[in-house]
């Protein structure tokens, strides 16, 4: 086989295509090309040192003379030189975007349908004539797409748990896309599968997960897209394992448990897995317990279901809930359902990453008793979207539910013959057959940043969040109704700031509305973007710090925006309340009685 350098020196195949009067390719005509290559049959015969005559005795040259020309594209879709040129365009575009991202309002001021009105109804039949199609498209990205984008990488984006980005994370995505492999089985790409085995054990050790969840300890892990997939896969595994014990006809008796703070995607997963809506147990939480799942209340729910003839199946505990980043007590919850045959899954999509720091490992105390654990490195560990790591204590439960072993095309006899250890076919660990080579990106992040680098990244955000919390507490108009967890601060205007009467009445409805208006005002500035949650009946603003570009100055500026808008909102509320009080006083006052002499004078006037 010729070397790469030899291939690069080979003359390119000649093309036949229509030309314009100037001798250039016309942008208005369809092109078909004729490759002047040795026919495949001849090439194969030469390689095999076989006879070069065809079945009817003619020579390959004669066959080639009558064979129809094979059409192809003028511009090959994969061309190394063009890839280099276009790649520079894209990399420069992204670098310029990050350089100027702070100039964009975090959220766009657009209305639904804004983009559809600016784009054609149908896709172009051919590239734009006389122009570089990619350069033209990038101009449209700049002029049409970016003005309508919520800038998730903005240093002023505090609304959601971050989708962190890094140079190596983005370039790892590019490398993955460039290789473009589909490692659904070990045989489909041995290195991709084995790198995933290695890198998930690396990450599990960095997070201080129990050995029983790692490949090295008899468990195993895979990289999926999101924690939503992890929930569904483990729920299906638990379902099938339980039905194998009690009979498939009892699927309607299966019950799942979570708290009212659990991410809504668990409810979606339960529906997809066939759990009846009435068998979805959402355990109430309280402000007194920090909005964590109560083992005592869970125990009562499990016992009630068993007494009614239902079958407890699955518990989804959370480390870092979306509203407040609350941490469910894993050890106590596992002890509560021990002996009931309940699969315990830990959704640590956000806060699991914090466990790279020893000071946060208490958050997963008791994880040695769980059946599965997932976290999203794309949220806080610099592995660009998407990347979710799922560990399971018994991989065979996952593969029994999701595995397929019927298609001979996917089988590879050589992969069955290794040193007594079965290979991993990751198609059997997920819903889909096809999958991405996510391990390459995560491996690059761990290689280029190291565990210590990731610890420093997480700690910097936690310090910024602590500083933000201190600023909130220093302003008497505000309160922090739940303690800060990790890098999330939940805060609100106090009831007293909303008005003395409301504070005395203890009514949260109007303070909630005031805080809603505050959030709306803050986000409308474009200088900060935050979100909200309603917990325990109170409306709170959420400031989640975690973006790669966020610095302390952005956090301080965001707090200044909140203070400025609070002053405006409170002033408007005070004026509204004052007008309401004045109107009420006027309504309660007795009607004025006109003087008698005016009546007499009027009577005299009318009769005159």
Coordinates of C-alpha atoms in Angstrom, one line a residue:
X1 CA 0.0 0.0 0.0
X2 CA 1.5 3.4 -0.9
X3 CA 2.7 5.6 1.9
X4 CA 0.9 8.9 2.8
X5 CA 3.7 10.9 1.2
X6 CA 3.4 8.8 -2.0
X7 CA -0.4 9.4 -2.1
X8 CA 0.1 13.1 -1.7
X9 CA 2.4 13.1 -4.7
X10 CA 0.0 11.1 -7.0
X11 CA -1.5 13.2 -9.8
X12 CA -5.1 14.0 -9.0
X13 CA -7.8 12.3 -11.1
X14 CA -8.9 14.4 -14.1
X15 CA -12.5 15.7 -14.2
X16 CA -14.8 16.6 -17.0
X17 CA -17.1 19.5 -16.1
X18 CA -18.8 22.3 -18.0
X19 CA -16.9 25.6 -18.1
X20 CA -18.1 29.2 -18.4
X21 CA -16.7 31.5 -21.1
X22 CA -14.0 32.6 -18.7
X23 CA -12.9 28.9 -18.3
X24 CA -14.1 28.7 -14.7
X25 CA -16.6 26.3 -13.2
X26 CA -20.1 27.5 -13.6
X27 CA -22.1 28.0 -10.4
X28 CA -25.4 27.5 -12.3
X29 CA -24.9 24.1 -13.8
X30 CA -24.8 20.6 -12.3
X31 CA -21.5 18.9 -12.5
X32 CA -20.6 15.3 -13.0
X33 CA -17.1 14.1 -13.2
X34 CA -15.3 11.2 -14.8
X35 CA -12.5 9.6 -12.8
X36 CA -9.7 8.4 -15.0
X37 CA -8.7 5.5 -12.8
X38 CA -7.8 1.9 -13.3
X39 CA -11.0 -0.2 -13.2
X40 CA -11.5 -1.9 -9.8
X41 CA -11.6 -5.4 -11.4
X42 CA -8.1 -4.8 -12.9
X43 CA -6.7 -3.4 -9.7
X44 CA -8.0 -6.3 -7.7
X45 CA -6.6 -8.8 -10.2
X46 CA -3.2 -7.2 -10.0
X47 CA -3.2 -7.2 -6.2
X48 CA -4.2 -10.8 -6.2
X49 CA -1.7 -11.7 -9.0
X50 CA -4.6 -13.3 -10.8
X51 CA -5.6 -13.6 -14.5
X52 CA -6.5 -10.2 -15.9
X53 CA -9.0 -11.5 -18.4
X54 CA -12.7 -11.2 -17.9
X55 CA -15.3 -14.0 -17.9
X56 CA -16.0 -13.5 -21.6
X57 CA -12.3 -13.5 -22.6
X58 CA -11.9 -9.8 -23.2
X59 CA -9.2 -7.7 -21.5
X60 CA -10.0 -5.3 -18.7
X61 CA -9.1 -2.4 -21.0
X62 CA -11.8 -3.5 -23.4
X63 CA -14.3 -3.7 -20.5
X64 CA -13.3 -0.3 -19.3
X65 CA -13.9 1.1 -22.8
X66 CA -17.6 0.1 -22.8
X67 CA -18.2 0.7 -19.0
X68 CA -20.3 3.8 -18.3
X69 CA -18.4 6.6 -16.5
X70 CA -19.1 6.7 -12.8
X71 CA -20.4 10.1 -11.7
X72 CA -18.9 11.9 -8.7
X73 CA -18.9 15.3 -7.2
X74 CA -16.6 18.0 -8.5
X75 CA -15.5 18.8 -5.0
X76 CA -14.8 15.7 -2.9
X77 CA -16.5 16.0 0.5
X78 CA -13.3 15.0 2.3
X79 CA -10.3 16.8 1.0
X80 CA -7.2 17.3 3.2
X81 CA -6.1 20.6 1.8
X82 CA -9.6 22.1 1.8
X83 CA -10.2 20.8 5.3
X84 CA -7.1 22.7 6.5
X85 CA -8.3 25.9 4.9
X86 CA -11.9 25.6 6.1
X87 CA -10.8 24.4 9.5
X88 CA -8.8 27.6 9.9
X89 CA -11.9 29.6 9.0
X90 CA -14.0 27.8 11.7
X91 CA -11.3 27.9 14.4
X92 CA -10.7 31.7 13.8
X93 CA -14.5 32.3 13.9
X94 CA -14.8 30.5 17.3
X95 CA -11.7 32.2 18.7
X96 CA -13.0 35.6 17.7
X97 CA -16.4 34.7 19.2
X98 CA -14.8 33.9 22.6
X99 CA -12.7 37.1 22.4
X100 CA -15.8 39.2 22.0
X101 CA -18.4 37.1 23.8
X102 CA -18.7 39.7 26.6
X103 CA -20.0 42.2 24.2
X104 CA -23.1 40.2 23.5
X105 CA -26.2 40.4 25.7
X106 CA -26.5 37.1 27.4
X107 CA -30.0 36.5 26.2
X108 CA -31.3 37.6 22.8
X109 CA -34.2 40.1 22.5
X110 CA -36.0 38.1 19.8
X111 CA -39.5 36.8 19.3
X112 CA -40.5 33.3 18.1
X113 CA -40.2 32.9 14.4
X114 CA -37.5 35.6 14.0
X115 CA -35.0 33.3 12.3
X116 CA -37.5 31.5 10.0
X117 CA -38.5 34.8 8.5
X118 CA -34.9 35.5 7.5
X119 CA -34.1 32.1 5.9
X120 CA -35.3 30.6 2.6
X121 CA -38.2 28.1 2.6
X122 CA -36.1 25.4 1.0
X123 CA -32.5 24.3 1.1
X124 CA -30.2 25.5 -1.7
X125 CA -30.0 23.3 -4.8
X126 CA -26.2 24.0 -5.1
X127 CA -23.6 26.1 -3.4
X128 CA -23.7 29.9 -3.9
X129 CA -22.0 30.9 -7.1
X130 CA -18.8 32.8 -7.1
X131 CA -18.3 32.5 -3.3
X132 CA -16.9 30.2 -0.7
X133 CA -20.0 28.4 0.6
X134 CA -18.6 27.9 4.1
X135 CA -17.4 31.5 4.4
X136 CA -20.9 32.7 3.3
X137 CA -22.5 30.4 5.8
X138 CA -20.2 31.7 8.6
X139 CA -21.3 35.2 7.7
X140 CA -24.9 34.1 8.2
X141 CA -23.9 32.5 11.5
X142 CA -22.5 35.9 12.6
X143 CA -25.3 38.0 11.2
X144 CA -28.4 35.8 11.7
X145 CA -27.6 33.0 14.2
X146 CA -25.5 34.7 16.9
X147 CA -28.0 37.6 17.4
X148 CA -30.6 34.9 18.4
X149 CA -28.4 32.8 20.6
X150 CA -28.4 32.5 24.4
X151 CA -24.7 32.7 25.0
X152 CA -24.1 29.7 27.3
X153 CA -20.4 30.4 27.5
X154 CA -20.9 34.0 28.5
X155 CA -19.1 34.8 31.7
X156 CA -22.4 36.5 32.8
X157 CA -24.5 33.4 32.3
X158 CA -25.6 32.3 35.8
X159 CA -29.0 30.9 35.1
X160 CA -28.2 27.2 34.7
X161 CA -25.6 24.7 35.8
X162 CA -22.9 25.4 33.3
X163 CA -22.0 23.6 30.1
X164 CA -18.3 24.1 30.6
X165 CA -16.0 24.5 27.7
X166 CA -12.3 24.2 27.2
X167 CA -9.8 24.3 24.4
X168 CA -9.1 20.6 24.6
X169 CA -12.8 19.8 25.1
X170 CA -13.7 21.6 21.9
X171 CA -10.7 20.3 20.0
X172 CA -11.5 16.8 21.4
X173 CA -15.0 17.2 19.9
X174 CA -13.4 18.2 16.6
X175 CA -11.0 15.2 16.7
X176 CA -13.9 12.9 17.4
X177 CA -15.9 14.3 14.5
X178 CA -12.9 14.1 12.3
X179 CA -12.3 10.4 13.0
X180 CA -16.0 9.9 12.8
X181 CA -16.1 6.3 14.1
X182 CA -19.0 4.4 15.5
X183 CA -17.7 2.2 18.3
X184 CA -20.9 0.3 19.1
X185 CA -18.9 -2.9 19.7
X186 CA -15.3 -3.7 20.6
X187 CA -14.7 -5.0 17.1
X188 CA -16.2 -1.9 15.5
X189 CA -13.3 0.1 17.1
X190 CA -11.2 -1.7 19.7
X191 CA -9.2 1.4 20.8
X192 CA -12.4 3.5 21.3
X193 CA -14.0 0.8 23.5
X194 CA -10.9 0.2 25.6
X195 CA -10.2 3.9 26.0
X196 CA -13.7 4.3 27.4
X197 CA -13.1 1.5 29.9
X198 CA -9.8 3.1 31.0
X199 CA -11.0 6.7 31.1
X200 CA -14.2 5.9 33.1
X201 CA -12.1 4.1 35.7
X202 CA -9.7 7.2 35.8
X203 CA -12.7 9.5 36.4
X204 CA -14.3 7.2 39.0
X205 CA -11.0 7.1 40.9
X206 CA -10.7 10.9 40.7
X207 CA -14.2 11.3 42.1
X208 CA -13.4 8.8 44.8
X209 CA -16.2 6.4 43.8
X210 CA -16.5 3.0 45.5
X211 CA -14.3 0.4 43.9
X212 CA -17.4 -1.8 43.3
X213 CA -18.6 0.7 40.7
X214 CA -15.3 0.5 38.6
X215 CA -14.2 -2.0 36.1
X216 CA -11.2 -2.7 38.3
X217 CA -13.6 -3.7 41.1
X218 CA -16.1 -5.8 39.1
X219 CA -18.5 -3.0 38.1
X220 CA -18.2 -0.9 35.0
X221 CA -19.0 2.4 33.3
X222 CA -20.0 4.0 30.0
X223 CA -20.2 7.5 28.5
X224 CA -23.7 8.6 27.4
X225 CA -25.1 11.9 26.3
X226 CA -26.9 13.1 29.5
X227 CA -28.1 11.9 32.9
X228 CA -31.6 11.5 31.4
X229 CA -30.3 8.6 29.4
X230 CA -28.5 7.2 32.5
X231 CA -31.8 7.3 34.4
X232 CA -33.7 5.5 31.7
X233 CA -31.1 2.8 31.1
X234 CA -30.8 1.9 34.8
X235 CA -34.5 2.0 35.3
X236 CA -35.0 -0.4 32.4
X237 CA -32.3 -2.7 33.9
X238 CA -34.0 -2.6 37.3
X239 CA -37.4 -3.2 35.7
X240 CA -36.3 -6.3 33.8
X241 CA -34.4 -7.7 36.7
X242 CA -37.5 -7.4 39.0
X243 CA -39.9 -8.8 36.4
X244 CA -37.7 -11.8 35.9
X245 CA -38.4 -12.5 39.6
X246 CA -42.1 -11.7 39.9
X247 CA -43.4 -12.2 36.3
X248 CA -43.8 -9.7 33.5
X249 CA -47.6 -9.5 34.0
X250 CA -46.9 -7.5 37.2
X251 CA -45.3 -4.5 35.5
X252 CA -48.3 -2.5 36.6
X253 CA -47.4 -3.1 40.2
X254 CA -43.9 -1.5 40.0
X255 CA -43.3 1.7 42.0
X256 CA -40.5 4.2 41.8
X257 CA -39.5 6.8 44.3
X258 CA -37.9 10.3 44.3
X259 CA -38.3 13.6 46.0
X260 CA -40.2 16.6 44.8
X261 CA -36.8 18.2 44.0
X262 CA -35.7 15.4 41.7
X263 CA -35.2 16.5 38.1
X264 CA -38.3 16.1 35.9
X265 CA -36.4 13.8 33.5
X266 CA -36.8 11.0 36.0
X267 CA -40.6 11.2 35.6
X268 CA -40.1 11.1 31.9
X269 CA -37.9 8.0 32.1
X270 CA -40.4 6.3 34.3
X271 CA -43.2 6.8 31.8
X272 CA -41.0 5.5 28.9
X273 CA -40.1 2.5 31.0
X274 CA -43.7 1.6 31.5
X275 CA -44.3 2.7 35.1
X276 CA -47.9 3.7 35.7
X277 CA -48.3 7.4 36.4
X278 CA -50.0 6.5 39.7
X279 CA -47.0 4.5 40.8
X280 CA -44.6 7.5 40.6
X281 CA -43.9 8.5 44.2
X282 CA -42.7 12.1 44.7
X283 CA -41.8 12.4 48.4
X284 CA -42.4 16.0 49.7
X285 CA -39.4 17.9 51.1
X286 CA -39.3 20.8 53.5
X287 CA -37.2 23.9 54.2
X288 CA -36.4 22.5 57.6
X289 CA -34.7 19.5 56.1
X290 CA -32.9 21.6 53.5
X291 CA -35.2 20.2 50.8
X292 CA -33.5 16.7 51.0
X293 CA -35.3 13.4 50.7
X294 CA -36.4 12.2 54.1
X295 CA -35.5 8.5 54.9
X296 CA -38.4 8.4 57.4
X297 CA -41.0 9.5 54.9
X298 CA -39.5 7.2 52.2
X299 CA -39.8 4.2 54.6
X300 CA -43.4 5.0 55.2
X301 CA -44.1 5.2 51.5
X302 CA -42.4 1.9 50.8
X303 CA -44.2 0.1 53.5
X304 CA -47.6 1.5 52.4
X305 CA -47.0 0.3 48.8
X306 CA -45.9 -3.2 50.0
X307 CA -49.0 -3.4 52.2
X308 CA -51.2 -2.6 49.2
X309 CA -49.6 -5.4 47.1
X310 CA -47.4 -3.1 45.0
X311 CA -43.7 -3.7 44.3
X312 CA -41.0 -1.1 45.2
X313 CA -38.6 -1.0 42.3
X314 CA -36.4 2.0 42.1
X315 CA -35.1 5.0 44.1
X316 CA -33.6 8.0 42.4
X317 CA -31.5 10.0 44.9
X318 CA -29.9 13.3 44.0
X319 CA -26.5 14.8 44.8
X320 CA -27.0 18.5 43.8
X321 CA -30.7 19.1 43.0
X322 CA -31.5 21.6 40.3
X323 CA -33.5 24.1 42.4
X324 CA -31.1 24.4 45.4
X325 CA -28.2 21.8 44.9
X326 CA -29.5 19.9 47.9
X327 CA -27.8 16.6 48.7
X328 CA -29.9 13.6 49.6
X329 CA -28.5 11.4 52.4
X330 CA -27.3 8.4 50.5
X331 CA -26.2 6.2 53.4
X332 CA -29.5 6.6 55.2
X333 CA -31.6 6.2 52.1
X334 CA -29.8 3.0 51.1
X335 CA -30.3 1.6 54.6
X336 CA -34.0 2.5 54.4
X337 CA -34.7 0.4 51.3
X338 CA -32.2 -2.4 52.1
X339 CA -34.0 -5.8 52.0
X340 CA -36.8 -4.5 49.8
X341 CA -35.1 -5.2 46.5
X342 CA -35.0 -1.6 45.4
X343 CA -32.4 -0.4 42.9
X344 CA -30.8 2.8 44.1
X345 CA -29.5 5.2 41.5
X346 CA -27.7 8.5 42.3
X347 CA -28.2 11.4 39.9
X348 CA -25.1 13.6 40.5
X349 CA -25.3 15.3 37.2
X350 CA -24.1 18.6 38.6
X351 CA -22.5 18.1 42.0
X352 CA -20.8 14.8 41.3
X353 CA -18.0 16.7 39.6
X354 CA -17.2 18.5 42.9
X355 CA -16.1 15.2 44.4
X356 CA -12.7 15.7 42.6
X357 CA -12.1 17.9 45.7
X358 CA -11.6 16.0 48.9
X359 CA -13.6 18.6 50.9
X360 CA -16.8 17.7 48.9
X361 CA -16.5 13.9 49.0
X362 CA -18.8 13.8 52.0
X363 CA -21.6 14.5 49.5
X364 CA -21.4 10.9 48.3
X365 CA -20.9 9.2 51.7
X366 CA -22.7 5.8 51.5
X367 CA -22.3 5.4 47.8
X368 CA -20.8 2.0 48.3
X369 CA -24.4 0.7 48.7
X370 CA -25.8 2.2 45.5
X371 CA -26.5 0.3 42.3
X372 CA -25.6 3.0 39.9
X373 CA -24.2 6.5 39.8
X374 CA -24.0 9.2 37.1
X375 CA -22.5 12.6 36.7
X376 CA -22.0 15.0 33.7
X377 CA -18.4 16.0 33.1
X378 CA -19.8 18.5 30.6
X379 CA -21.3 20.4 33.4
X380 CA -18.2 21.2 35.5
X381 CA -15.2 19.2 34.3
X382 CA -14.4 21.0 31.0
X383 CA -15.6 18.2 28.7
X384 CA -17.7 20.1 26.2
X385 CA -21.3 18.9 25.5
X386 CA -22.2 16.2 25.7
X387 CA -20.7 13.7 28.2
X388 CA -22.4 11.8 31.0
X389 CA -20.6 9.1 32.9
X390 CA -22.7 6.2 34.2
X391 CA -21.2 3.6 36.6
X392 CA -23.1 0.4 37.6
X393 CA -22.3 -2.2 40.2
X394 CA -23.6 -5.1 38.1
X395 CA -23.0 -4.4 34.4
X396 CA -24.8 -7.7 33.6
X397 CA -28.1 -6.3 34.7
X398 CA -27.7 -3.4 32.2
X399 CA -26.6 -5.7 29.3
X400 CA -29.3 -8.2 30.1
X401 CA -32.0 -5.5 29.6
X402 CA -30.4 -3.5 26.8
X403 CA -28.3 -6.1 25.0
X404 CA -28.8 -7.6 21.5
X405 CA -27.1 -10.7 20.3
X406 CA -29.0 -11.6 17.1
X407 CA -27.3 -9.8 14.3
X408 CA -24.4 -11.8 12.9
X409 CA -23.0 -8.7 11.1
X410 CA -22.2 -7.2 14.5
X411 CA -20.5 -10.3 15.8
X412 CA -16.7 -10.7 15.5
X413 CA -15.4 -14.2 16.3
X414 CA -12.0 -12.9 17.2
X415 CA -13.4 -10.7 19.9
X416 CA -14.9 -13.8 21.7
X417 CA -11.4 -15.3 22.0
X418 CA -9.5 -13.4 24.6
X419 CA -7.9 -14.4 27.8
X420 CA -10.9 -15.5 29.7
X421 CA -12.4 -12.0 29.9
X422 CA -15.4 -11.0 27.8
X423 CA -15.0 -7.8 25.8
X424 CA -17.3 -4.8 26.3
X425 CA -19.8 -4.1 23.5
X426 CA -21.1 -0.7 24.5
X427 CA -24.2 -1.0 22.3
X428 CA -25.5 -3.2 25.1
X429 CA -25.1 -0.5 27.7
X430 CA -27.4 2.1 26.1
X431 CA -30.7 2.5 24.2
X432 CA -29.3 3.3 20.8
X433 CA -27.0 1.2 18.6
X434 CA -24.8 3.9 17.3
X435 CA -22.7 6.0 19.6
X436 CA -20.0 8.7 19.7
X437 CA -16.4 8.3 20.7
X438 CA -16.8 10.5 23.8
X439 CA -13.9 8.9 25.6
X440 CA -11.4 10.6 23.4
X441 CA -12.6 14.1 24.5
X442 CA -12.7 13.1 28.2
X443 CA -9.2 11.5 27.9
X444 CA -7.8 14.7 26.4
X445 CA -9.3 16.8 29.2
X446 CA -7.8 14.6 31.9
X447 CA -4.5 14.4 30.1
X448 CA -4.2 18.1 29.5
X449 CA -5.7 19.5 32.8
X450 CA -5.0 16.7 35.2
X451 CA -7.1 16.0 38.3
X452 CA -5.4 18.9 40.2
X453 CA -6.3 21.3 37.4
X454 CA -9.9 20.2 37.6
X455 CA -9.9 20.7 41.4
X456 CA -8.6 24.3 40.9
X457 CA -11.4 25.0 38.4
X458 CA -14.1 23.8 40.7
X459 CA -12.7 25.5 43.8
X460 CA -12.5 28.9 41.9
X461 CA -16.2 28.8 41.2
X462 CA -17.0 27.8 44.8
X463 CA -15.0 30.8 46.0
X464 CA -16.8 33.1 43.7
X465 CA -20.2 31.7 44.9
X466 CA -19.2 32.3 48.5
X467 CA -18.3 35.9 47.7
X468 CA -21.6 36.4 46.0
X469 CA -23.4 34.9 49.0
X470 CA -21.6 37.3 51.3
X471 CA -22.6 40.3 49.1
X472 CA -26.3 39.2 49.3
X473 CA -26.2 38.8 53.0
X474 CA -24.6 42.3 53.4
X475 CA -27.7 43.9 51.8
X476 CA -30.5 44.1 54.4
X477 CA -33.1 44.0 51.6
X478 CA -32.2 40.4 50.7
X479 CA -32.0 37.0 52.3
X480 CA -30.5 33.6 51.5
X481 CA -33.4 31.3 52.4
X482 CA -31.4 28.1 51.9
X483 CA -27.6 27.7 52.6
X484 CA -25.3 27.9 49.6
X485 CA -24.4 24.5 48.2
X486 CA -21.3 24.2 46.0
X487 CA -21.4 27.1 43.5
X488 CA -25.2 27.8 43.6
X489 CA -26.6 30.7 45.6
X490 CA -30.4 31.0 46.0
X491 CA -31.5 34.4 47.2
X492 CA -34.6 36.8 47.3
X493 CA -35.9 40.1 48.4
X494 CA -37.1 39.9 52.0
X495 CA -40.8 40.2 52.7
X496 CA -40.1 43.3 54.7
X497 CA -38.6 44.9 51.6
X498 CA -41.8 44.2 49.8
X499 CA -43.9 46.1 52.3
X500 CA -44.6 46.3 56.0
X501 CA -48.1 44.9 55.7
X502 CA -47.1 41.9 53.8
X503 CA -44.3 41.2 56.2
X504 CA -46.8 41.3 59.1
X505 CA -49.3 39.1 57.3
X506 CA -46.6 36.5 56.4
X507 CA -48.1 36.4 52.9
X508 CA -45.6 35.1 50.3
X509 CA -47.7 35.7 47.2
X510 CA -46.8 39.4 46.7
X511 CA -43.1 39.0 47.7
X512 CA -43.0 36.1 45.2
X513 CA -44.4 38.4 42.5
X514 CA -41.9 41.1 43.5
X515 CA -39.0 38.7 43.1
X516 CA -40.4 37.5 39.8
X517 CA -40.3 41.1 38.6
X518 CA -36.8 41.5 39.9
X519 CA -35.6 38.5 37.9
X520 CA -37.3 39.8 34.8
X521 CA -35.7 43.2 35.2
X522 CA -32.2 41.7 35.8
X523 CA -32.4 39.5 32.7
X524 CA -33.8 42.3 30.6
X525 CA -30.5 44.3 31.1
X526 CA -28.6 41.7 29.1
X527 CA -25.7 42.2 31.6
X528 CA -26.6 39.1 33.6
X529 CA -28.7 36.1 33.2
X530 CA -30.2 34.2 36.2
X531 CA -33.0 31.8 36.8
X532 CA -35.6 31.0 39.5
X533 CA -37.1 28.2 41.5
X534 CA -40.0 27.8 43.8
X535 CA -39.2 25.8 46.9
X536 CA -41.3 25.5 50.0
X537 CA -43.8 27.9 48.4
X538 CA -41.2 30.7 48.1
X539 CA -39.8 32.1 44.9
X540 CA -36.0 32.4 44.8
X541 CA -33.5 33.7 42.3
X542 CA -30.7 31.3 41.4
X543 CA -27.2 32.4 40.7
X544 CA -25.2 29.3 39.5
X545 CA -21.5 30.1 38.9
X546 CA -19.5 27.7 36.7
X547 CA -18.7 29.0 33.3
X548 CA -15.1 28.7 32.1
X549 CA -14.8 32.5 31.3
X550 CA -16.4 33.7 34.5
X551 CA -14.1 35.8 36.8
X552 CA -14.7 37.6 40.1
X553 CA -15.4 40.9 38.3
X554 CA -18.3 39.3 36.4
X555 CA -19.8 38.1 39.7
X556 CA -19.5 41.5 41.3
X557 CA -20.9 43.2 38.3
X558 CA -23.9 40.8 38.3
X559 CA -24.6 41.7 42.0
X560 CA -24.5 45.4 41.1
X561 CA -27.1 44.7 38.4
X562 CA -29.3 42.9 40.9
X563 CA -29.0 45.8 43.4
X564 CA -29.7 48.4 40.8
X565 CA -32.8 46.6 39.5
X566 CA -34.0 45.9 43.1
X567 CA -34.0 49.6 43.8
X568 CA -36.1 50.2 40.7
X569 CA -38.5 47.4 41.4
X570 CA -38.9 48.3 45.0
X571 CA -39.5 52.0 44.1
X572 CA -42.2 51.0 41.6
X573 CA -43.8 48.7 44.1
X574 CA -43.8 51.5 46.7
X575 CA -45.5 53.9 44.3
X576 CA -48.1 51.2 43.5
X577 CA -48.8 50.5 47.1
X578 CA -49.1 54.2 47.9
X579 CA -51.6 54.7 45.2
X580 CA -53.5 51.7 46.4
X581 CA -53.6 53.1 50.0
X582 CA -54.7 56.5 48.8
X583 CA -57.5 55.0 46.7
X584 CA -58.7 52.9 49.6
X585 CA -58.8 56.0 51.9
X586 CA -60.8 58.0 49.3
X587 CA -63.2 55.1 49.0
X588 CA -63.7 54.8 52.8
X589 CA -64.3 58.6 53.3
X590 CA -68.0 59.7 53.7
X591 CA -69.5 61.5 50.7
X592 CA -69.4 65.3 51.1
X593 CA -72.8 67.0 51.6
X594 CA -73.2 70.2 49.6
X595 CA -74.1 73.4 51.6
X596 CA -77.8 74.3 51.8
X597 CA -77.3 77.8 50.4
X598 CA -75.9 76.2 47.2
X599 CA -79.1 74.1 46.9
X600 CA -81.3 77.2 47.4
X601 CA -79.3 79.3 45.0
X602 CA -79.5 76.5 42.4
X603 CA -83.2 76.1 42.9
X604 CA -83.7 79.8 42.5
X605 CA -81.5 79.8 39.4
X606 CA -83.5 77.0 37.8
X607 CA -86.8 78.7 38.5
X608 CA -85.8 82.1 37.4

